[in-house]
């Protein structure tokens, strides 16, 4: 995280607020004026600890090419409909030499908030109900180390390190 903090500005993408999750443990490393928290349909009543901006990780139209020095996205890719598109967007907003720290679960239980009581039924031509807000996101994907490396390499990253955590 020190490497990400040294490459400002840092965009924490897909979060529910400023320095949530594990980011609270490393808050001291970051210049808080250069740290930007973005969430999909974030809670507008969260106050100063809420998100700084609204963003869809799959289409970050409010962030220019090469604007970010670093990106942090913790346990988010499994919740987006198109994680490949999200990774391409992360690559697009990073400046040359930038760093992205991304975590995803592999062997982990379902942890969405979609409130689906039954298995979804898909019918061709019908709309698929996807809510990616912090109050209703689904849990769509699990990715292997090989899949992650391939996804980030195909998005144009110059170097990809995949490191297991918690086993």
PDB file of C-alpha atoms in Angstrom:
ATOM      1  CA  UNK A   1       0.000   0.000   0.000  1.00  0.00           C
ATOM      2  CA  UNK A   2       2.940   2.317   0.556  1.00  0.00           C
ATOM      3  CA  UNK A   3       3.709   2.059  -3.164  1.00  0.00           C
ATOM      4  CA  UNK A   4       0.140   3.088  -4.030  1.00  0.00           C
ATOM      5  CA  UNK A   5       0.221   5.948  -1.502  1.00  0.00           C
ATOM      6  CA  UNK A   6       3.439   7.261  -3.088  1.00  0.00           C
ATOM      7  CA  UNK A   7       1.714   7.582  -6.486  1.00  0.00           C
ATOM      8  CA  UNK A   8      -0.921  10.246  -6.005  1.00  0.00           C
ATOM      9  CA  UNK A   9      -3.670  10.763  -6.663  1.00  0.00           C
ATOM     10  CA  UNK A  10      -5.018   7.446  -5.413  1.00  0.00           C
ATOM     11  CA  UNK A  11      -8.477   6.357  -6.524  1.00  0.00           C
ATOM     12  CA  UNK A  12     -10.173   3.852  -4.212  1.00  0.00           C
ATOM     13  CA  UNK A  13     -12.790   2.394  -6.551  1.00  0.00           C
ATOM     14  CA  UNK A  14     -15.910   0.475  -5.653  1.00  0.00           C
ATOM     15  CA  UNK A  15     -15.797   1.420  -2.014  1.00  0.00           C
ATOM     16  CA  UNK A  16     -18.641   2.459   0.269  1.00  0.00           C
ATOM     17  CA  UNK A  17     -16.717   5.390   1.750  1.00  0.00           C
ATOM     18  CA  UNK A  18     -13.384   6.965   2.554  1.00  0.00           C
ATOM     19  CA  UNK A  19     -10.859   4.534   4.057  1.00  0.00           C
ATOM     20  CA  UNK A  20     -13.292   1.662   4.549  1.00  0.00           C
ATOM     21  CA  UNK A  21     -12.399  -2.034   4.681  1.00  0.00           C
ATOM     22  CA  UNK A  22      -8.670  -2.651   4.972  1.00  0.00           C
ATOM     23  CA  UNK A  23      -7.899   0.901   3.839  1.00  0.00           C
ATOM     24  CA  UNK A  24      -8.582   2.127   7.370  1.00  0.00           C
ATOM     25  CA  UNK A  25      -5.501   0.227   8.536  1.00  0.00           C
ATOM     26  CA  UNK A  26      -3.213   2.119   6.148  1.00  0.00           C
ATOM     27  CA  UNK A  27      -4.860   5.543   6.221  1.00  0.00           C
ATOM     28  CA  UNK A  28      -1.736   7.079   7.725  1.00  0.00           C
ATOM     29  CA  UNK A  29       0.200   6.316   4.510  1.00  0.00           C
ATOM     30  CA  UNK A  30      -2.000   8.495   2.293  1.00  0.00           C
ATOM     31  CA  UNK A  31      -2.221  12.232   1.722  1.00  0.00           C
ATOM     32  CA  UNK A  32      -5.954  12.540   2.338  1.00  0.00           C
ATOM     33  CA  UNK A  33      -6.224  15.438  -0.111  1.00  0.00           C
ATOM     34  CA  UNK A  34      -4.892  13.124  -2.848  1.00  0.00           C
ATOM     35  CA  UNK A  35      -7.114  10.152  -1.921  1.00  0.00           C
ATOM     36  CA  UNK A  36     -10.428   9.874  -3.768  1.00  0.00           C
ATOM     37  CA  UNK A  37     -13.112   7.348  -2.824  1.00  0.00           C
ATOM     38  CA  UNK A  38     -15.573   6.336  -5.537  1.00  0.00           C
ATOM     39  CA  UNK A  39     -18.577   4.077  -5.225  1.00  0.00           C
ATOM     40  CA  UNK A  40     -21.470   3.010  -7.416  1.00  0.00           C
ATOM     41  CA  UNK A  41     -24.593   4.802  -6.205  1.00  0.00           C
ATOM     42  CA  UNK A  42     -22.983   5.625  -2.852  1.00  0.00           C
ATOM     43  CA  UNK A  43     -24.989   6.655   0.181  1.00  0.00           C
ATOM     44  CA  UNK A  44     -25.380  10.427  -0.140  1.00  0.00           C
ATOM     45  CA  UNK A  45     -26.089  10.749   3.592  1.00  0.00           C
ATOM     46  CA  UNK A  46     -22.739   9.281   4.682  1.00  0.00           C
ATOM     47  CA  UNK A  47     -21.213  12.693   5.413  1.00  0.00           C
ATOM     48  CA  UNK A  48     -17.465  13.345   5.325  1.00  0.00           C
ATOM     49  CA  UNK A  49     -16.653   9.632   5.546  1.00  0.00           C
ATOM     50  CA  UNK A  50     -18.761   8.846   2.471  1.00  0.00           C
ATOM     51  CA  UNK A  51     -17.608   8.578  -1.117  1.00  0.00           C
ATOM     52  CA  UNK A  52     -16.095  11.579  -2.864  1.00  0.00           C
ATOM     53  CA  UNK A  53     -17.722  10.731  -6.181  1.00  0.00           C
ATOM     54  CA  UNK A  54     -20.049   8.305  -7.939  1.00  0.00           C
ATOM     55  CA  UNK A  55     -18.434   5.898 -10.373  1.00  0.00           C
ATOM     56  CA  UNK A  56     -19.235   2.820 -12.356  1.00  0.00           C
ATOM     57  CA  UNK A  57     -16.029   0.790 -12.443  1.00  0.00           C
ATOM     58  CA  UNK A  58     -16.964  -0.433 -15.913  1.00  0.00           C
ATOM     59  CA  UNK A  59     -17.308   3.102 -17.365  1.00  0.00           C
ATOM     60  CA  UNK A  60     -15.439   5.754 -15.398  1.00  0.00           C
ATOM     61  CA  UNK A  61     -16.422   8.676 -17.584  1.00  0.00           C
ATOM     62  CA  UNK A  62     -15.551  11.265 -14.928  1.00  0.00           C
ATOM     63  CA  UNK A  63     -11.885  10.257 -14.762  1.00  0.00           C
ATOM     64  CA  UNK A  64      -9.543  11.230 -17.593  1.00  0.00           C
ATOM     65  CA  UNK A  65      -7.037   8.930 -19.286  1.00  0.00           C
ATOM     66  CA  UNK A  66      -3.871   8.747 -17.186  1.00  0.00           C
ATOM     67  CA  UNK A  67      -5.328  10.803 -14.321  1.00  0.00           C
ATOM     68  CA  UNK A  68      -4.661   8.312 -11.512  1.00  0.00           C
ATOM     69  CA  UNK A  69      -1.262   7.664 -10.012  1.00  0.00           C
ATOM     70  CA  UNK A  70      -2.642   4.590  -8.292  1.00  0.00           C
ATOM     71  CA  UNK A  71      -5.863   2.624  -8.024  1.00  0.00           C
ATOM     72  CA  UNK A  72      -7.068   0.504  -5.146  1.00  0.00           C
ATOM     73  CA  UNK A  73     -10.084  -1.758  -5.582  1.00  0.00           C
ATOM     74  CA  UNK A  74     -10.669  -4.261  -2.803  1.00  0.00           C
ATOM     75  CA  UNK A  75     -13.126  -7.112  -3.282  1.00  0.00           C
ATOM     76  CA  UNK A  76     -15.063  -5.356  -6.040  1.00  0.00           C
ATOM     77  CA  UNK A  77     -14.416  -7.114  -9.372  1.00  0.00           C
ATOM     78  CA  UNK A  78     -16.500 -10.117  -8.379  1.00  0.00           C
ATOM     79  CA  UNK A  79     -19.517  -7.803  -8.057  1.00  0.00           C
ATOM     80  CA  UNK A  80     -19.400  -6.134 -11.486  1.00  0.00           C
ATOM     81  CA  UNK A  81     -21.152  -7.574 -14.512  1.00  0.00           C
ATOM     82  CA  UNK A  82     -18.119  -7.225 -16.804  1.00  0.00           C
ATOM     83  CA  UNK A  83     -14.849  -7.455 -14.839  1.00  0.00           C
ATOM     84  CA  UNK A  84     -12.761  -7.404 -18.047  1.00  0.00           C
ATOM     85  CA  UNK A  85     -14.227  -4.026 -18.949  1.00  0.00           C
ATOM     86  CA  UNK A  86     -13.578  -2.771 -15.404  1.00  0.00           C
ATOM     87  CA  UNK A  87      -9.910  -3.812 -15.604  1.00  0.00           C
ATOM     88  CA  UNK A  88      -9.563  -2.049 -18.974  1.00  0.00           C
ATOM     89  CA  UNK A  89     -10.982   1.096 -17.348  1.00  0.00           C
ATOM     90  CA  UNK A  90      -8.469   0.832 -14.501  1.00  0.00           C
ATOM     91  CA  UNK A  91      -5.691   0.566 -17.082  1.00  0.00           C
ATOM     92  CA  UNK A  92      -7.078   3.565 -18.966  1.00  0.00           C
ATOM     93  CA  UNK A  93      -7.159   5.922 -15.973  1.00  0.00           C
ATOM     94  CA  UNK A  94      -3.705   4.931 -14.671  1.00  0.00           C
ATOM     95  CA  UNK A  95      -0.786   7.039 -15.812  1.00  0.00           C
ATOM     96  CA  UNK A  96       2.353   5.303 -17.098  1.00  0.00           C
ATOM     97  CA  UNK A  97       4.203   3.855 -14.120  1.00  0.00           C
ATOM     98  CA  UNK A  98       1.033   3.827 -12.035  1.00  0.00           C
ATOM     99  CA  UNK A  99       0.119   0.950  -9.771  1.00  0.00           C
ATOM    100  CA  UNK A 100      -3.157  -0.892  -9.204  1.00  0.00           C
ATOM    101  CA  UNK A 101      -3.829  -2.950  -6.099  1.00  0.00           C
ATOM    102  CA  UNK A 102      -6.849  -5.151  -6.669  1.00  0.00           C
ATOM    103  CA  UNK A 103      -8.153  -7.960  -4.497  1.00  0.00           C
ATOM    104  CA  UNK A 104     -10.756 -10.597  -5.287  1.00  0.00           C
ATOM    105  CA  UNK A 105     -11.888 -13.692  -3.400  1.00  0.00           C
ATOM    106  CA  UNK A 106     -11.386 -17.152  -4.828  1.00  0.00           C
ATOM    107  CA  UNK A 107     -12.541 -19.854  -2.429  1.00  0.00           C
ATOM    108  CA  UNK A 108     -15.097 -17.800  -0.578  1.00  0.00           C
ATOM    109  CA  UNK A 109     -18.809 -17.936   0.069  1.00  0.00           C
ATOM    110  CA  UNK A 110     -21.416 -15.868  -1.756  1.00  0.00           C
ATOM    111  CA  UNK A 111     -21.361 -12.353  -0.320  1.00  0.00           C
ATOM    112  CA  UNK A 112     -23.705 -10.245  -2.432  1.00  0.00           C
ATOM    113  CA  UNK A 113     -26.557  -8.132  -1.128  1.00  0.00           C
ATOM    114  CA  UNK A 114     -29.013  -8.679  -3.953  1.00  0.00           C
ATOM    115  CA  UNK A 115     -31.698 -10.075  -1.635  1.00  0.00           C
ATOM    116  CA  UNK A 116     -32.627 -12.736  -4.180  1.00  0.00           C
ATOM    117  CA  UNK A 117     -34.600 -15.371  -2.293  1.00  0.00           C
ATOM    118  CA  UNK A 118     -34.558 -17.844  -5.191  1.00  0.00           C
ATOM    119  CA  UNK A 119     -32.187 -18.638  -8.020  1.00  0.00           C
ATOM    120  CA  UNK A 120     -32.602 -16.112 -10.823  1.00  0.00           C
ATOM    121  CA  UNK A 121     -34.305 -17.196 -14.006  1.00  0.00           C
ATOM    122  CA  UNK A 122     -33.041 -15.814 -17.291  1.00  0.00           C
ATOM    123  CA  UNK A 123     -35.199 -15.671 -20.370  1.00  0.00           C
ATOM    124  CA  UNK A 124     -33.824 -14.545 -23.718  1.00  0.00           C
ATOM    125  CA  UNK A 125     -35.009 -11.058 -24.581  1.00  0.00           C
ATOM    126  CA  UNK A 126     -35.958 -10.240 -20.995  1.00  0.00           C
ATOM    127  CA  UNK A 127     -34.081  -7.637 -18.969  1.00  0.00           C
ATOM    128  CA  UNK A 128     -31.679  -8.967 -16.384  1.00  0.00           C
ATOM    129  CA  UNK A 129     -32.090  -7.091 -13.111  1.00  0.00           C
ATOM    130  CA  UNK A 130     -28.647  -6.031 -11.909  1.00  0.00           C
ATOM    131  CA  UNK A 131     -28.252  -3.613  -9.021  1.00  0.00           C
ATOM    132  CA  UNK A 132     -24.627  -2.705  -8.409  1.00  0.00           C
ATOM    133  CA  UNK A 133     -25.335  -0.186  -5.650  1.00  0.00           C
ATOM    134  CA  UNK A 134     -23.850  -0.731  -2.209  1.00  0.00           C
ATOM    135  CA  UNK A 135     -27.257  -1.760  -0.958  1.00  0.00           C
ATOM    136  CA  UNK A 136     -28.057  -4.366  -3.587  1.00  0.00           C
ATOM    137  CA  UNK A 137     -25.052  -5.740  -5.458  1.00  0.00           C
ATOM    138  CA  UNK A 138     -24.784  -9.341  -6.612  1.00  0.00           C
ATOM    139  CA  UNK A 139     -21.807 -11.675  -6.438  1.00  0.00           C
ATOM    140  CA  UNK A 140     -21.027 -12.952  -9.948  1.00  0.00           C
ATOM    141  CA  UNK A 141     -17.443 -14.178 -10.342  1.00  0.00           C
ATOM    142  CA  UNK A 142     -14.513 -16.079  -8.881  1.00  0.00           C
ATOM    143  CA  UNK A 143     -11.170 -15.769 -10.651  1.00  0.00           C
ATOM    144  CA  UNK A 144      -8.075 -17.935 -10.549  1.00  0.00           C
ATOM    145  CA  UNK A 145      -4.535 -16.595 -10.456  1.00  0.00           C
ATOM    146  CA  UNK A 146      -4.192 -17.465 -14.144  1.00  0.00           C
ATOM    147  CA  UNK A 147      -7.443 -15.746 -15.048  1.00  0.00           C
ATOM    148  CA  UNK A 148      -6.469 -12.580 -13.172  1.00  0.00           C
ATOM    149  CA  UNK A 149      -3.018 -12.472 -14.758  1.00  0.00           C
ATOM    150  CA  UNK A 150      -4.541 -12.920 -18.214  1.00  0.00           C
ATOM    151  CA  UNK A 151      -7.246 -10.308 -17.621  1.00  0.00           C
ATOM    152  CA  UNK A 152      -4.765  -7.638 -16.499  1.00  0.00           C
ATOM    153  CA  UNK A 153      -2.225  -8.528 -19.215  1.00  0.00           C
ATOM    154  CA  UNK A 154      -4.919  -8.251 -21.900  1.00  0.00           C
ATOM    155  CA  UNK A 155      -5.871  -4.840 -20.492  1.00  0.00           C
ATOM    156  CA  UNK A 156      -2.317  -3.635 -21.162  1.00  0.00           C
ATOM    157  CA  UNK A 157      -0.642  -3.801 -17.762  1.00  0.00           C
ATOM    158  CA  UNK A 158       3.153  -4.028 -18.090  1.00  0.00           C
ATOM    159  CA  UNK A 159       3.550  -6.226 -15.014  1.00  0.00           C
ATOM    160  CA  UNK A 160       1.059  -8.342 -13.120  1.00  0.00           C
ATOM    161  CA  UNK A 161       1.792  -9.978  -9.762  1.00  0.00           C
ATOM    162  CA  UNK A 162      -0.902 -12.231  -8.331  1.00  0.00           C
ATOM    163  CA  UNK A 163      -0.339 -12.992  -4.674  1.00  0.00           C
ATOM    164  CA  UNK A 164      -2.527 -15.229  -2.522  1.00  0.00           C
ATOM    165  CA  UNK A 165      -3.666 -13.865   0.819  1.00  0.00           C
ATOM    166  CA  UNK A 166      -5.391 -15.716   3.652  1.00  0.00           C
ATOM    167  CA  UNK A 167      -4.218 -19.093   2.395  1.00  0.00           C
TER     168      UNK A 167
END
